[in-house]
């Protein structure tokens, strides 16, 4: 029994694009058009590309009609029985789905739904020839699931962590296979561009291309399902008038939000008493204010300020180096002369180290 490729009619588009092209010419145009859309940096919504896209959709639909009239594909034959030059026409449904999804002249929900149906028809055709192994299920009644699902899955309510992990591993595996197929197609494309191509290489190229688009169709159908749900939800909100109310409520909430006062996390009062950390957590004055206050109280003389401190050394590293050299020279000179004061100080330090263990006086941090 012959297998027909279904498609959504594009009679609302410009019919002049169909002209008198043959089936191979229609396919070549659509194939090159899809490559152009994949590589172009121009927005796909531009008038120039949209005009080409509508022409490509018409030619793709014409090619599908020719394939159905010629009955090129059948449920009673295997993939090995399909002629090498006819394998590529299995891609027509996928190309039609791809182009329809980019059509901005249709309502978005209509374009997405047509694209999804074409992708599903493409996967069914590949499944009938055992090109793909996973099943494709179509439910006419289940609108909540957008009428399609690939590889039967339990609902999200019944899914557990193991199922989510399995789905994630499946996506990772398909991603790796997709990268491998892209590399393989790039290698085979070199031979396909030659004038004379071996029949086996041509079949291998088209088979790899079919599997590549099958993997892409699975992802695109999931994206279509998600987008249709969002579009449906937006339409329901628009009908109920919730969209404008939601925007107003969001604006009011934004106006009511007050800035938070900065705060510092501290230990509890009991911990402060135990460790003796009773000082305020927030500083009450700057270092300069503290210094000025001590000067006014008379507890700090001006002479201290003019002394050579660590801050002055940091500001004047040359002076710091000279001071260090001077101290080292004085120590060497005293050691050479066996200075009694220096020897007594060194011996006293040795005796003190013998009587006091290292860290003995560190009772606060204990470390």
XYZ file of C-alpha atoms in Angstrom, residues 123-341:
219
model
C 8.740 10.879 11.659
C 5.906 8.472 10.826
C 7.324 7.984 7.334
C 10.787 7.222 8.717
C 9.317 4.845 11.284
C 7.491 2.896 8.562
C 10.872 2.291 6.875
C 12.658 1.511 10.190
C 14.994 4.460 9.731
C 14.248 5.444 13.337
C 13.561 3.093 16.246
C 11.441 5.187 18.605
C 7.652 5.270 18.292
C 5.559 8.288 17.391
C 2.144 8.595 19.037
C -0.714 10.822 17.950
C -3.748 11.525 20.130
C -6.628 13.460 18.617
C -8.413 13.998 21.935
C -5.595 15.118 24.200
C -5.425 18.823 23.463
C -3.646 19.573 26.703
C -0.653 17.652 25.398
C -1.023 19.421 22.038
C -2.089 16.175 20.276
C 1.459 14.769 20.033
C 4.064 13.000 22.038
C 7.164 11.055 21.164
C 8.061 7.841 22.997
C 5.297 7.330 25.568
C 6.070 9.142 28.784
C 4.206 9.310 32.071
C 2.704 12.632 33.063
C 4.831 15.147 34.890
C 2.905 14.478 38.099
C 4.030 10.847 38.132
C 7.581 11.482 36.966
C 10.294 10.911 39.537
C 13.966 11.703 39.729
C 14.973 8.518 37.939
C 12.695 9.342 34.996
C 14.041 12.887 34.799
C 17.575 11.536 34.851
C 16.711 9.089 32.064
C 15.225 11.893 29.945
C 18.290 14.015 30.553
C 20.607 11.170 29.551
C 18.481 10.614 26.446
C 18.876 14.264 25.439
C 22.615 14.124 26.041
C 22.884 10.968 23.946
C 20.870 12.501 21.096
C 23.032 15.620 21.255
C 26.204 13.536 20.900
C 24.661 11.584 18.026
C 23.632 14.848 16.379
C 27.191 16.183 16.523
C 28.539 12.916 15.115
C 26.004 13.017 12.262
C 26.877 16.632 11.449
C 30.544 15.698 11.173
C 29.692 12.688 9.025
C 27.532 14.810 6.711
C 30.342 17.341 6.353
C 32.732 14.581 5.309
C 30.267 13.031 2.865
C 29.335 16.427 1.416
C 32.831 16.627 -0.066
C 32.099 13.556 -2.191
C 28.545 14.702 -2.999
C 29.867 17.902 -4.576
C 31.865 15.921 -7.117
C 30.559 15.320 -10.624
C 30.389 11.533 -10.293
C 29.252 10.171 -6.916
C 29.262 6.527 -5.931
C 25.800 5.117 -5.267
C 26.739 3.822 -1.789
C 28.117 7.195 -0.729
C 24.964 8.891 -1.947
C 22.721 6.486 0.029
C 24.860 6.911 3.142
C 24.646 10.696 2.856
C 20.853 10.737 2.476
C 20.405 8.215 5.310
C 22.544 10.334 7.628
C 20.578 13.407 6.577
C 17.292 11.652 7.388
C 18.499 10.654 10.868
C 19.788 14.168 11.479
C 16.418 15.689 10.631
C 14.634 13.028 12.693
C 16.592 14.117 15.765
C 15.862 17.747 14.933
C 12.152 16.969 14.459
C 11.924 15.508 17.973
C 13.312 18.713 19.480
C 11.166 20.913 17.248
C 7.957 19.079 18.186
C 8.728 19.577 21.879
C 9.324 23.274 21.190
C 6.067 23.515 19.231
C 4.130 21.891 22.071
C 5.561 24.342 24.573
C 4.930 27.353 22.348
C 1.341 26.292 21.654
C 0.689 26.012 25.376
C 2.031 29.530 25.930
C -0.003 30.918 23.030
C -3.134 29.236 24.337
C -2.538 30.605 27.823
C -1.969 34.104 26.440
C -5.212 33.943 24.457
C -7.122 32.858 27.559
C -5.648 35.727 29.556
C -6.544 38.180 26.790
C -10.139 36.923 26.701
C -10.471 37.226 30.468
C -8.832 40.656 30.554
C -6.155 39.458 32.936
C -3.240 40.737 30.895
C -3.812 44.444 31.595
C -4.729 43.770 35.231
C -1.524 41.799 35.710
C 0.584 44.645 34.299
C -1.146 47.187 36.578
C -0.615 45.014 39.666
C 3.051 44.563 38.783
C 3.508 48.330 38.435
C 1.851 48.907 41.822
C 4.063 46.300 43.472
C 7.126 47.954 41.999
C 6.126 51.322 43.456
C 5.441 49.856 46.921
C 8.796 48.129 47.264
C 11.046 49.941 49.745
C 14.800 49.730 49.794
C 16.232 47.498 52.508
C 18.288 49.040 55.275
C 21.846 47.666 55.308
C 22.635 45.424 58.244
C 25.521 43.318 59.561
C 25.096 39.834 60.989
C 26.634 39.573 64.487
C 26.988 36.907 67.135
C 24.386 36.595 69.847
C 24.634 38.599 73.041
C 25.703 35.522 75.051
C 28.544 34.825 72.622
C 29.661 38.425 72.924
C 29.811 38.099 76.702
C 31.737 34.819 76.554
C 34.350 36.006 74.077
C 34.407 39.579 75.300
C 33.237 41.090 72.015
C 31.072 43.794 73.489
C 32.132 46.608 71.180
C 29.607 48.095 68.731
C 29.350 46.298 65.417
C 28.934 49.523 63.462
C 31.695 52.173 63.629
C 30.658 55.407 65.333
C 33.523 57.580 64.028
C 36.317 57.534 61.505
C 40.006 57.106 62.370
C 40.652 60.795 61.724
C 37.788 61.796 64.045
C 39.150 59.469 66.736
C 42.626 60.995 66.364
C 41.282 64.563 66.593
C 39.286 63.648 69.700
C 42.363 62.210 71.420
C 44.343 65.348 70.588
C 41.657 67.549 72.150
C 41.589 65.358 75.275
C 45.373 65.675 75.579
C 45.949 61.923 75.697
C 47.882 62.022 72.414
C 50.625 64.563 71.769
C 51.454 66.155 68.445
C 54.945 64.669 68.590
C 53.505 61.207 68.099
C 51.979 62.280 64.832
C 55.323 63.489 63.494
C 57.154 60.271 64.412
C 58.253 57.763 61.765
C 55.425 55.198 61.769
C 54.658 52.170 59.575
C 52.375 54.400 57.536
C 55.259 56.767 56.844
C 57.446 53.817 55.850
C 54.771 52.647 53.401
C 54.523 56.135 51.940
C 58.342 56.447 51.714
C 59.819 53.016 50.864
C 63.276 54.483 50.197
C 63.434 55.834 53.725
C 62.247 52.458 55.008
C 65.055 50.668 53.153
C 67.639 53.076 54.553
C 66.361 52.509 58.098
C 66.579 48.727 57.693
C 70.123 48.931 56.303
C 71.116 51.204 59.164
C 69.717 48.812 61.796
C 71.434 45.805 60.180
C 74.748 47.666 60.073
C 74.464 48.600 63.769
C 73.708 44.964 64.715
C 76.708 43.683 62.741
C 78.968 46.314 64.268
C 77.865 45.446 67.815
C 78.312 41.729 67.139
C 81.846 42.316 65.832
C 82.779 44.424 68.871
C 81.104 41.980 71.312
C 78.943 44.753 72.677
C 77.996 43.870 76.258
C 74.536 45.398 75.992
